[in-house]
Amino acid sequence: MQTEVILPLVAYLLLVFGLSVYAYRRRQNGNFLSEYFLGNRSMGGFVLAMTLAATYISASSFIGGPGAAYKYGLGWVLLAMIQLPAVWLSLGVLGKKFAILARRYNAITLNDMLYGRYQSRLLVWLASLSLLVAFLGAMTVQFIGGARLLETAAGIPYDTGLLIFGISIALYTAFGGFRASVLNDAMQGLVMLLGTVLLLVAVIHAAGGLDSAVSKLQQIDPALVSPQGGDQILSLPFMASFWILVCFGVIGLPHTAVRCISYKDSKAVHRGILLGTVVVAVLMFGMHLAGALGRAVLPDLKIPDQVIPTLMITVLPPYAAGIFLAAPMAAIMSTINAQLLQSSATIIKDLYLGVRPQQIHNERLIKRFSSLTTLILGLLVLLAAWRPPEMIIWLNLLAFGGLEAVFLWPLVLGLYWERANAQGALSSMVSGAVCYTLLASFNLQPAGLHPIVPSLLLSLLAFYLGNVVGEKRRTASSLPS
């Protein structure tokens, strides 16, 4: 166990807890649910940009993505850059209109928005169950990433690292709520930026310069410096699928969408779009390039996901490695706390209070139930992460795709198509979920496309057809008998 690496990391975790205590003390009086799950819609532009970027950039971006770049080469770095407009798309498409409707419906969760728009309890239950299943998978990926970081960089056994990491996050998220989450995101975004830039510089220096690094990659395998990547994985259908999955489809991710209803004013949106896009660009390019060039420094890694933590302890002094270990740790923590809060909000607000609405005035019970639910969910995910797969990026993309197949069209068309109705939204959700589950389970890729593409096309068609049927029923029921 490397004490020089662990001490700065412990200091960082204490700082995270300190911010959570600060957030807890700054809780405003009034509606507890709005404060705990939305921070009373008080985010400014800088915090909005950082929380969107930090929530979007996760274990997959700091562990799985660079691991794929290590395995497939510079082509994967180019592929990663198609995620550049993610924040711009999220705030641009959802942004103002989403927030205006959220205030009109007094919405605290994404499912509040869906109920306000479509007036269907069945749709809310389907959306809630879909969200919880997908988030359990997505959060499991983040826990695995955090434990692998501690295992590789600090010499802590995987199981012990998982316990430290999982319990820390479950406690601080349960304790601080949304305000603690976004304050930590703002700090973690800055840590990620600094860590990314310095690690990339250190990797290039350790490889003997950029030219030398590229030459070494070419000697290992010429495909590592080609646009198609090692194993010729980067075909046109794959790249198109990847863009839809990790960029366009992000609009439909619940933990991204909920941040689009929690900002302060329109100035915050404009600033958030600009700053968030710059932050995502630097982080995506820096971490993936470090992973690809890292193969010139560490050519024989057996597990690609270990490239970033191994590079940290190889090319940086021990104390610096401990400080910059906080960068990927920050990415993972910020994503988990967003997903934990969203899952907890779904259970409390959408399911429990949907069945027992009279309990909404029992603030003491809701406070305890909210914190306890967040804590229990965190512990359940910890158990699910106990036996990890070799490359977490595929598990993460599977969970993301499932959420997008269910939520994208009901969200976007609900905002921009006035005639959209509950039958259309339900048809879209069910067909998208079933299609994606079947294609992903049997590893089917029609025309070389990722399952998300046919799933979204089918769910769009189902939305239209369901909408037509819904309109006919409404017209028929309005006719005099």
Short mmCIF file of C-alpha atoms in Angstrom, two decimals:
data_model
loop_
_atom_site.label_atom_id
_atom_site.label_comp_id
_atom_site.label_asym_id
_atom_site.label_seq_id
_atom_site.Cartn_x
_atom_site.Cartn_y
_atom_site.Cartn_z
CA MET A 1 0.00 0.00 0.00
CA GLN A 2 1.47 3.37 -1.06
CA THR A 3 1.12 5.90 1.77
CA GLU A 4 2.34 8.84 -0.36
CA VAL A 5 -0.50 8.19 -2.81
CA ILE A 6 -3.17 7.53 -0.19
CA LEU A 7 -2.64 10.61 2.04
CA PRO A 8 -3.57 13.23 -0.61
CA LEU A 9 -6.54 11.07 -1.60
CA VAL A 10 -7.76 10.92 2.01
CA ALA A 11 -7.40 14.71 2.22
CA TYR A 12 -9.49 15.01 -0.93
CA LEU A 13 -12.26 12.76 0.46
CA LEU A 14 -12.30 14.87 3.65
CA LEU A 15 -12.72 17.99 1.51
CA VAL A 16 -15.69 16.32 -0.22
CA PHE A 17 -17.28 15.60 3.15
CA GLY A 18 -16.56 19.19 4.23
CA LEU A 19 -18.46 20.52 1.22
CA SER A 20 -21.34 18.17 2.03
CA VAL A 21 -21.52 19.56 5.58
CA TYR A 22 -21.42 23.10 4.17
CA ALA A 23 -24.24 22.24 1.75
CA TYR A 24 -26.27 20.68 4.57
CA ARG A 25 -25.96 23.84 6.67
CA ARG A 26 -26.89 26.04 3.70
CA ARG A 27 -30.13 24.20 3.09
CA GLN A 28 -32.90 26.74 2.69
CA ASN A 29 -36.17 26.57 4.53
CA GLY A 30 -39.22 25.60 2.52
CA ASN A 31 -39.97 22.57 0.40
CA PHE A 32 -37.58 19.80 1.51
CA LEU A 33 -38.04 17.76 -1.68
CA SER A 34 -37.14 20.73 -3.90
CA GLU A 35 -34.09 21.52 -1.75
CA TYR A 36 -32.81 17.93 -1.36
CA PHE A 37 -33.31 16.84 -4.98
CA LEU A 38 -32.92 20.17 -6.87
CA GLY A 39 -31.06 22.60 -4.56
CA ASN A 40 -34.06 24.97 -4.91
CA ARG A 41 -33.15 25.63 -8.57
CA SER A 42 -30.31 27.96 -7.59
CA MET A 43 -27.42 26.96 -9.91
CA GLY A 44 -25.45 29.67 -11.69
CA GLY A 45 -23.69 29.26 -15.06
CA PHE A 46 -20.31 28.06 -13.76
CA VAL A 47 -21.81 25.45 -11.43
CA LEU A 48 -24.29 24.36 -14.12
CA ALA A 49 -21.46 23.85 -16.64
CA MET A 50 -19.32 21.94 -14.17
CA THR A 51 -22.12 19.73 -12.86
CA LEU A 52 -23.27 18.83 -16.40
CA ALA A 53 -19.71 18.08 -17.51
CA ALA A 54 -18.83 16.21 -14.33
CA THR A 55 -22.06 14.19 -14.41
CA TYR A 56 -21.62 13.31 -18.08
CA ILE A 57 -17.92 12.46 -17.73
CA SER A 58 -17.77 9.32 -15.65
CA ALA A 59 -15.74 6.18 -14.97
CA SER A 60 -16.21 5.34 -18.62
CA SER A 61 -14.52 8.58 -19.68
CA PHE A 62 -11.60 8.33 -17.22
CA ILE A 63 -11.21 4.55 -17.01
CA GLY A 64 -13.15 2.77 -19.79
CA GLY A 65 -12.62 5.33 -22.60
CA PRO A 66 -8.84 5.66 -22.13
CA GLY A 67 -8.75 1.87 -21.76
CA ALA A 68 -10.37 1.53 -25.18
CA ALA A 69 -7.94 4.15 -26.60
CA TYR A 70 -5.05 2.10 -25.15
CA LYS A 71 -6.37 -1.02 -26.89
CA TYR A 72 -7.52 0.48 -30.22
CA GLY A 73 -5.19 3.48 -30.64
CA LEU A 74 -5.48 7.07 -31.85
CA GLY A 75 -8.61 6.34 -33.88
CA TRP A 76 -10.51 5.99 -30.60
CA VAL A 77 -9.33 9.48 -29.57
CA LEU A 78 -10.97 10.89 -32.71
CA LEU A 79 -14.08 8.86 -31.97
CA ALA A 80 -14.24 10.25 -28.42
CA MET A 81 -14.31 13.83 -29.75
CA ILE A 82 -17.72 13.31 -31.31
CA GLN A 83 -19.02 13.73 -27.75
CA LEU A 84 -17.98 17.40 -27.88
CA PRO A 85 -21.50 18.90 -28.39
CA ALA A 86 -23.11 16.86 -25.56
CA VAL A 87 -23.57 19.78 -23.12
CA TRP A 88 -24.60 22.15 -25.93
CA LEU A 89 -27.22 19.65 -27.14
CA SER A 90 -28.56 18.95 -23.64
CA LEU A 91 -28.98 22.60 -22.65
CA GLY A 92 -29.86 23.73 -26.18
CA VAL A 93 -32.63 21.18 -26.78
CA LEU A 94 -34.00 20.88 -23.23
CA GLY A 95 -32.72 24.06 -21.57
CA LYS A 96 -35.19 26.95 -21.26
CA LYS A 97 -38.36 25.22 -22.41
CA PHE A 98 -37.74 22.27 -20.10
CA ALA A 99 -37.15 24.57 -17.11
CA ILE A 100 -40.23 26.71 -17.86
CA LEU A 101 -42.47 23.62 -17.97
CA ALA A 102 -40.82 22.22 -14.84
CA ARG A 103 -41.69 25.35 -12.93
CA ARG A 104 -45.23 25.29 -14.33
CA TYR A 105 -45.71 21.66 -13.24
CA ASN A 106 -43.73 22.23 -10.01
CA ALA A 107 -41.64 19.24 -11.16
CA ILE A 108 -38.85 17.91 -8.96
CA THR A 109 -38.03 14.75 -10.92
CA LEU A 110 -37.99 13.84 -14.60
CA ASN A 111 -41.06 11.68 -14.03
CA ASP A 112 -42.89 14.70 -12.59
CA MET A 113 -42.27 16.32 -15.96
CA LEU A 114 -43.58 13.28 -17.81
CA TYR A 115 -46.69 13.10 -15.64
CA GLY A 116 -47.32 16.83 -15.99
CA ARG A 117 -47.06 16.52 -19.76
CA TYR A 118 -48.87 13.22 -20.39
CA GLN A 119 -51.10 12.76 -17.29
CA SER A 120 -50.47 9.00 -17.15
CA ARG A 121 -49.58 7.14 -13.93
CA LEU A 122 -48.81 3.98 -15.94
CA LEU A 123 -46.19 5.92 -17.90
CA VAL A 124 -44.61 7.18 -14.65
CA TRP A 125 -44.38 3.65 -13.22
CA LEU A 126 -42.84 2.29 -16.43
CA ALA A 127 -40.37 5.17 -16.57
CA SER A 128 -39.48 4.74 -12.88
CA LEU A 129 -38.78 1.01 -13.16
CA SER A 130 -36.75 1.51 -16.36
CA LEU A 131 -34.70 4.24 -14.68
CA LEU A 132 -33.96 2.18 -11.58
CA VAL A 133 -32.87 -0.92 -13.54
CA ALA A 134 -30.58 1.07 -15.87
CA PHE A 135 -29.14 3.20 -13.06
CA LEU A 136 -28.25 0.13 -11.02
CA GLY A 137 -26.14 -1.04 -13.98
CA ALA A 138 -24.65 2.41 -14.61
CA MET A 139 -23.78 2.98 -10.94
CA THR A 140 -22.22 -0.48 -10.72
CA VAL A 141 -19.81 0.61 -13.49
CA GLN A 142 -18.83 3.72 -11.49
CA PHE A 143 -18.21 1.70 -8.32
CA ILE A 144 -16.05 -0.76 -10.26
CA GLY A 145 -14.07 2.15 -11.73
CA GLY A 146 -13.46 3.70 -8.32
CA ALA A 147 -12.33 0.43 -6.76
CA ARG A 148 -9.99 -0.29 -9.70
CA LEU A 149 -8.44 3.14 -9.28
CA LEU A 150 -7.65 2.46 -5.64
CA GLU A 151 -6.45 -1.07 -6.46
CA THR A 152 -4.05 0.01 -9.22
CA ALA A 153 -2.79 3.38 -8.02
CA ALA A 154 -2.78 2.94 -4.25
CA GLY A 155 -2.18 -0.82 -3.91
CA ILE A 156 -5.45 -1.33 -2.01
CA PRO A 157 -7.13 -4.72 -2.65
CA TYR A 158 -10.17 -4.42 -4.94
CA ASP A 159 -12.72 -5.50 -2.29
CA THR A 160 -11.29 -3.09 0.33
CA GLY A 161 -11.16 -0.23 -2.19
CA LEU A 162 -14.76 -0.93 -3.18
CA LEU A 163 -15.88 -0.71 0.45
CA ILE A 164 -13.99 2.56 1.08
CA PHE A 165 -15.21 4.14 -2.14
CA GLY A 166 -18.81 2.92 -2.00
CA ILE A 167 -19.47 3.78 1.64
CA SER A 168 -17.88 7.25 1.24
CA ILE A 169 -20.11 8.16 -1.70
CA ALA A 170 -23.29 6.69 -0.24
CA LEU A 171 -22.76 8.66 2.99
CA TYR A 172 -21.92 12.04 1.49
CA THR A 173 -24.72 11.89 -1.10
CA ALA A 174 -27.30 10.77 1.47
CA PHE A 175 -26.16 13.48 3.86
CA GLY A 176 -25.83 16.49 1.56
CA GLY A 177 -28.43 15.97 -1.19
CA PHE A 178 -28.43 17.85 -4.52
CA ARG A 179 -26.70 20.99 -3.24
CA ALA A 180 -23.75 18.93 -1.97
CA SER A 181 -23.74 17.05 -5.26
CA VAL A 182 -23.42 20.15 -7.46
CA LEU A 183 -20.94 21.93 -5.17
CA ASN A 184 -18.74 18.85 -5.26
CA ASP A 185 -19.23 18.68 -9.04
CA ALA A 186 -17.91 22.23 -9.38
CA MET A 187 -14.81 21.39 -7.36
CA GLN A 188 -14.40 18.02 -9.06
CA GLY A 189 -14.64 19.61 -12.50
CA LEU A 190 -11.68 21.86 -11.68
CA VAL A 191 -9.73 18.90 -10.28
CA MET A 192 -10.47 16.90 -13.45
CA LEU A 193 -9.26 19.72 -15.72
CA LEU A 194 -6.01 20.20 -13.82
CA GLY A 195 -5.34 16.47 -13.49
CA THR A 196 -6.05 15.79 -17.18
CA VAL A 197 -3.70 18.47 -18.51
CA LEU A 198 -0.84 17.58 -16.19
CA LEU A 199 -1.17 13.82 -16.74
CA LEU A 200 -1.15 14.25 -20.53
CA VAL A 201 1.98 16.43 -20.36
CA ALA A 202 3.68 13.86 -18.09
CA VAL A 203 2.76 10.95 -20.41
CA ILE A 204 4.15 12.73 -23.49
CA HIS A 205 7.33 13.58 -21.57
CA ALA A 206 7.73 9.97 -20.36
CA ALA A 207 7.31 8.69 -23.94
CA GLY A 208 10.13 10.96 -25.15
CA GLY A 209 7.89 13.50 -26.88
CA LEU A 210 4.84 13.27 -29.14
CA ASP A 211 6.75 12.09 -32.23
CA SER A 212 8.50 9.38 -30.25
CA ALA A 213 5.21 8.20 -28.69
CA VAL A 214 3.49 7.91 -32.08
CA SER A 215 6.51 6.07 -33.54
CA LYS A 216 6.41 3.56 -30.67
CA LEU A 217 2.70 2.98 -31.24
CA GLN A 218 3.39 2.32 -34.92
CA GLN A 219 6.07 -0.20 -34.02
CA ILE A 220 3.69 -2.04 -31.69
CA ASP A 221 0.89 -2.14 -34.30
CA PRO A 222 0.47 0.19 -37.32
CA ALA A 223 -3.31 0.03 -36.83
CA LEU A 224 -2.90 1.97 -33.55
CA VAL A 225 -2.13 5.16 -35.52
CA SER A 226 -4.79 4.64 -38.21
CA PRO A 227 -8.28 6.24 -38.17
CA GLN A 228 -9.87 2.75 -38.15
CA GLY A 229 -8.10 1.76 -34.94
CA GLY A 230 -6.72 -1.56 -33.78
CA ASP A 231 -8.84 -4.57 -34.78
CA GLN A 232 -10.42 -2.27 -37.44
CA ILE A 233 -13.22 -1.56 -34.96
CA LEU A 234 -13.97 2.00 -36.11
CA SER A 235 -16.22 1.39 -39.11
CA LEU A 236 -18.66 4.07 -40.33
CA PRO A 237 -21.77 2.32 -38.88
CA PHE A 238 -19.98 1.93 -35.53
CA MET A 239 -19.00 5.62 -35.43
CA ALA A 240 -22.52 6.76 -36.36
CA SER A 241 -23.95 4.51 -33.66
CA PHE A 242 -21.43 5.75 -31.12
CA TRP A 243 -22.34 9.40 -31.82
CA ILE A 244 -26.03 8.70 -31.30
CA LEU A 245 -25.30 6.71 -28.14
CA VAL A 246 -22.89 9.07 -26.37
CA CYS A 247 -23.80 12.49 -27.78
CA PHE A 248 -27.25 12.96 -29.33
CA GLY A 249 -28.91 10.39 -27.06
CA VAL A 250 -27.53 12.11 -23.93
CA ILE A 251 -30.52 14.48 -24.18
CA GLY A 252 -32.63 11.55 -22.96
CA LEU A 253 -30.52 10.68 -19.90
CA PRO A 254 -32.54 11.41 -16.73
CA HIS A 255 -29.58 12.59 -14.59
CA THR A 256 -28.59 15.03 -17.37
CA ALA A 257 -32.16 16.23 -17.92
CA VAL A 258 -32.79 16.94 -14.23
CA ARG A 259 -29.87 19.40 -14.23
CA CYS A 260 -31.70 21.32 -16.96
CA ILE A 261 -34.49 22.17 -14.50
CA SER A 262 -32.30 23.20 -11.56
CA TYR A 263 -30.51 26.33 -12.81
CA LYS A 264 -31.24 29.92 -11.74
CA ASP A 265 -31.90 31.95 -14.92
CA SER A 266 -31.30 32.19 -18.69
CA LYS A 267 -27.87 33.79 -18.18
CA ALA A 268 -26.84 30.61 -16.36
CA VAL A 269 -27.91 28.51 -19.39
CA HIS A 270 -25.87 30.57 -21.88
CA ARG A 271 -22.78 30.53 -19.69
CA GLY A 272 -23.28 26.83 -18.94
CA ILE A 273 -23.38 25.93 -22.65
CA LEU A 274 -20.10 27.73 -23.38
CA LEU A 275 -18.14 26.64 -20.32
CA GLY A 276 -19.51 23.08 -20.35
CA THR A 277 -18.54 22.50 -23.99
CA VAL A 278 -14.97 23.73 -23.35
CA VAL A 279 -14.63 21.53 -20.25
CA VAL A 280 -15.90 18.42 -22.07
CA ALA A 281 -13.53 19.10 -25.00
CA VAL A 282 -10.44 19.37 -22.78
CA LEU A 283 -11.32 16.35 -20.65
CA MET A 284 -12.31 14.05 -23.51
CA PHE A 285 -9.31 14.88 -25.66
CA GLY A 286 -6.81 14.87 -22.80
CA MET A 287 -7.82 11.62 -21.13
CA HIS A 288 -8.29 9.60 -24.33
CA LEU A 289 -5.01 10.85 -25.82
CA ALA A 290 -3.24 9.98 -22.56
CA GLY A 291 -4.73 6.48 -22.77
CA ALA A 292 -3.67 5.99 -26.40
CA LEU A 293 -0.14 7.38 -25.93
CA GLY A 294 0.14 5.46 -22.66
CA ARG A 295 0.68 2.30 -24.67
CA ALA A 296 4.07 3.72 -25.73
CA VAL A 297 4.98 3.97 -22.02
CA LEU A 298 3.23 0.78 -20.79
CA PRO A 299 3.02 -1.62 -23.78
CA ASP A 300 2.13 -4.80 -21.84
CA LEU A 301 -0.93 -4.05 -19.68
CA LYS A 302 -3.22 -7.07 -19.42
CA ILE A 303 -6.31 -5.06 -18.37
CA PRO A 304 -6.77 -1.93 -20.55
CA ASP A 305 -8.97 -0.23 -17.91
CA GLN A 306 -5.91 0.04 -15.66
CA VAL A 307 -4.02 2.36 -18.02
CA ILE A 308 -4.85 5.73 -16.38
CA PRO A 309 -4.20 4.76 -12.73
CA THR A 310 -1.03 2.85 -13.78
CA LEU A 311 0.20 5.85 -15.78
CA MET A 312 -0.40 8.09 -12.77
CA ILE A 313 1.91 6.12 -10.52
CA THR A 314 4.42 5.57 -13.37
CA VAL A 315 4.89 9.08 -14.79
CA LEU A 316 4.08 11.22 -11.72
CA PRO A 317 5.84 11.52 -8.32
CA PRO A 318 3.92 9.66 -5.56
CA TYR A 319 2.32 12.71 -3.88
CA ALA A 320 1.39 14.16 -7.27
CA ALA A 321 -0.10 10.80 -8.23
CA GLY A 322 -2.23 10.89 -5.09
CA ILE A 323 -3.45 14.41 -5.89
CA PHE A 324 -4.23 13.62 -9.52
CA LEU A 325 -5.80 10.30 -8.64
CA ALA A 326 -8.53 12.61 -7.37
CA ALA A 327 -9.31 13.61 -11.00
CA PRO A 328 -10.78 10.30 -12.20
CA MET A 329 -12.11 9.74 -8.68
CA ALA A 330 -13.91 13.08 -9.01
CA ALA A 331 -15.44 12.06 -12.34
CA ILE A 332 -16.73 8.83 -10.88
CA MET A 333 -18.06 10.38 -7.67
CA SER A 334 -19.91 13.18 -9.46
CA THR A 335 -21.66 10.72 -11.78
CA ILE A 336 -22.64 8.37 -8.98
CA ASN A 337 -24.07 11.06 -6.74
CA ALA A 338 -26.22 12.35 -9.62
CA GLN A 339 -27.52 8.86 -10.37
CA LEU A 340 -28.00 8.00 -6.70
CA LEU A 341 -30.05 11.14 -6.11
CA GLN A 342 -32.11 10.55 -9.23
CA SER A 343 -32.80 6.94 -8.20
CA SER A 344 -33.71 8.03 -4.67
CA ALA A 345 -35.99 10.79 -6.03
CA THR A 346 -37.70 8.22 -8.25
CA ILE A 347 -38.40 5.91 -5.31
CA ILE A 348 -39.54 8.68 -2.94
CA LYS A 349 -41.30 11.18 -5.17
CA ASP A 350 -42.56 9.09 -8.08
CA LEU A 351 -43.31 5.73 -6.48
CA TYR A 352 -43.85 6.16 -2.71
CA LEU A 353 -45.62 9.56 -2.79
CA GLY A 354 -47.48 8.47 -5.94
CA VAL A 355 -49.12 5.74 -3.86
CA ARG A 356 -49.36 7.73 -0.58
CA PRO A 357 -49.66 11.42 -1.58
CA GLN A 358 -50.92 12.39 1.89
CA GLN A 359 -47.40 11.79 3.27
CA ILE A 360 -45.99 14.75 1.32
CA HIS A 361 -46.70 17.01 4.33
CA ASN A 362 -44.82 14.70 6.72
CA GLU A 363 -41.46 16.39 6.17
CA ARG A 364 -39.68 14.61 9.01
CA LEU A 365 -40.55 11.19 7.57
CA ILE A 366 -39.60 12.21 4.03
CA LYS A 367 -36.22 13.57 5.20
CA ARG A 368 -35.34 10.32 6.92
CA PHE A 369 -36.74 8.17 4.12
CA SER A 370 -34.85 10.14 1.42
CA SER A 371 -31.47 9.86 3.15
CA LEU A 372 -32.04 6.20 4.08
CA THR A 373 -33.12 5.30 0.52
CA THR A 374 -30.01 6.96 -0.96
CA LEU A 375 -27.79 5.11 1.50
CA ILE A 376 -29.42 1.70 0.87
CA LEU A 377 -29.21 2.14 -2.91
CA GLY A 378 -25.51 2.92 -2.59
CA LEU A 379 -24.92 -0.24 -0.56
CA LEU A 380 -26.90 -2.39 -3.04
CA VAL A 381 -24.77 -1.11 -5.94
CA LEU A 382 -21.65 -1.83 -3.89
CA LEU A 383 -22.73 -5.48 -3.64
CA ALA A 384 -23.43 -5.59 -7.40
CA ALA A 385 -19.88 -4.36 -8.13
CA TRP A 386 -18.20 -7.10 -6.11
CA ARG A 387 -17.24 -9.21 -9.16
CA PRO A 388 -16.33 -6.88 -12.07
CA PRO A 389 -15.93 -7.55 -15.85
CA GLU A 390 -12.60 -6.83 -17.62
CA MET A 391 -13.67 -3.73 -19.60
CA ILE A 392 -16.37 -1.57 -18.01
CA ILE A 393 -16.98 0.67 -21.04
CA TRP A 394 -19.35 -1.86 -22.66
CA LEU A 395 -21.45 -2.28 -19.49
CA ASN A 396 -21.69 1.51 -19.14
CA LEU A 397 -22.78 1.96 -22.77
CA LEU A 398 -25.38 -0.80 -22.30
CA ALA A 399 -26.99 1.06 -19.38
CA PHE A 400 -26.82 4.43 -21.19
CA GLY A 401 -28.45 2.98 -24.29
CA GLY A 402 -31.31 1.50 -22.29
CA LEU A 403 -32.12 4.88 -20.71
CA GLU A 404 -31.98 6.67 -24.06
CA ALA A 405 -34.22 4.10 -25.78
CA VAL A 406 -36.87 4.66 -23.10
CA PHE A 407 -36.69 8.41 -22.43
CA LEU A 408 -35.41 10.28 -25.49
CA TRP A 409 -38.55 10.65 -27.63
CA PRO A 410 -41.09 11.09 -24.80
CA LEU A 411 -38.88 13.91 -23.48
CA VAL A 412 -38.04 15.72 -26.71
CA LEU A 413 -41.36 15.23 -28.52
CA GLY A 414 -43.25 16.07 -25.34
CA LEU A 415 -41.51 19.44 -25.36
CA TYR A 416 -41.79 20.28 -29.04
CA TRP A 417 -44.90 18.47 -30.36
CA GLU A 418 -48.08 19.89 -28.88
CA ARG A 419 -50.24 16.98 -30.06
CA ALA A 420 -48.00 14.34 -28.40
CA ASN A 421 -50.09 12.16 -26.09
CA ALA A 422 -49.68 9.43 -23.46
CA GLN A 423 -50.41 6.54 -25.87
CA GLY A 424 -47.58 7.71 -28.13
CA ALA A 425 -45.16 8.10 -25.22
CA LEU A 426 -46.04 4.68 -23.75
CA SER A 427 -45.71 2.98 -27.16
CA SER A 428 -42.32 4.61 -27.64
CA MET A 429 -41.04 3.58 -24.20
CA VAL A 430 -42.16 -0.04 -24.44
CA SER A 431 -40.95 -0.61 -28.02
CA GLY A 432 -37.63 1.14 -27.37
CA ALA A 433 -36.97 -0.85 -24.19
CA VAL A 434 -37.97 -4.23 -25.71
CA CYS A 435 -36.04 -3.68 -28.95
CA TYR A 436 -32.89 -2.52 -27.16
CA THR A 437 -33.03 -5.34 -24.61
CA LEU A 438 -33.42 -8.04 -27.29
CA LEU A 439 -30.73 -6.67 -29.63
CA ALA A 440 -28.25 -6.06 -26.81
CA SER A 441 -28.93 -9.42 -25.12
CA PHE A 442 -28.30 -11.41 -28.30
CA ASN A 443 -25.53 -9.05 -29.50
CA LEU A 444 -27.38 -8.33 -32.77
CA GLN A 445 -26.15 -5.38 -34.86
CA PRO A 446 -28.30 -4.88 -38.00
CA ALA A 447 -26.14 -3.41 -40.81
CA GLY A 448 -23.29 -3.09 -38.29
CA LEU A 449 -25.24 -0.54 -36.22
CA HIS A 450 -25.27 -0.47 -32.42
CA PRO A 451 -28.67 -1.58 -30.97
CA ILE A 452 -29.43 2.02 -29.95
CA VAL A 453 -29.96 3.10 -33.59
CA PRO A 454 -32.73 0.63 -34.60
CA SER A 455 -34.21 0.97 -31.09
CA LEU A 456 -34.56 4.75 -31.40
CA LEU A 457 -35.92 4.48 -34.95
CA LEU A 458 -38.51 1.90 -33.85
CA SER A 459 -39.47 3.90 -30.75
CA LEU A 460 -39.90 7.05 -32.91
CA LEU A 461 -42.21 5.15 -35.27
CA ALA A 462 -44.09 3.68 -32.29
CA PHE A 463 -44.49 7.17 -30.81
CA TYR A 464 -46.13 8.40 -34.02
CA LEU A 465 -48.41 5.37 -34.42
CA GLY A 466 -49.39 5.37 -30.74
CA ASN A 467 -50.11 9.07 -31.00
CA VAL A 468 -52.43 8.51 -33.99
CA VAL A 469 -54.30 5.75 -32.11
CA GLY A 470 -54.54 7.96 -29.03
CA GLU A 471 -55.98 10.85 -31.05
CA LYS A 472 -58.59 8.57 -32.67
CA ARG A 473 -59.67 7.26 -29.26
CA ARG A 474 -59.96 10.77 -27.87
CA THR A 475 -61.94 11.94 -30.92
CA ALA A 476 -64.23 8.90 -30.69
CA SER A 477 -64.84 9.41 -26.97
CA SER A 478 -65.71 13.07 -27.53
CA LEU A 479 -68.43 12.24 -30.09
CA PRO A 480 -72.03 12.36 -28.78
CA SER A 481 -73.56 8.94 -28.22
#
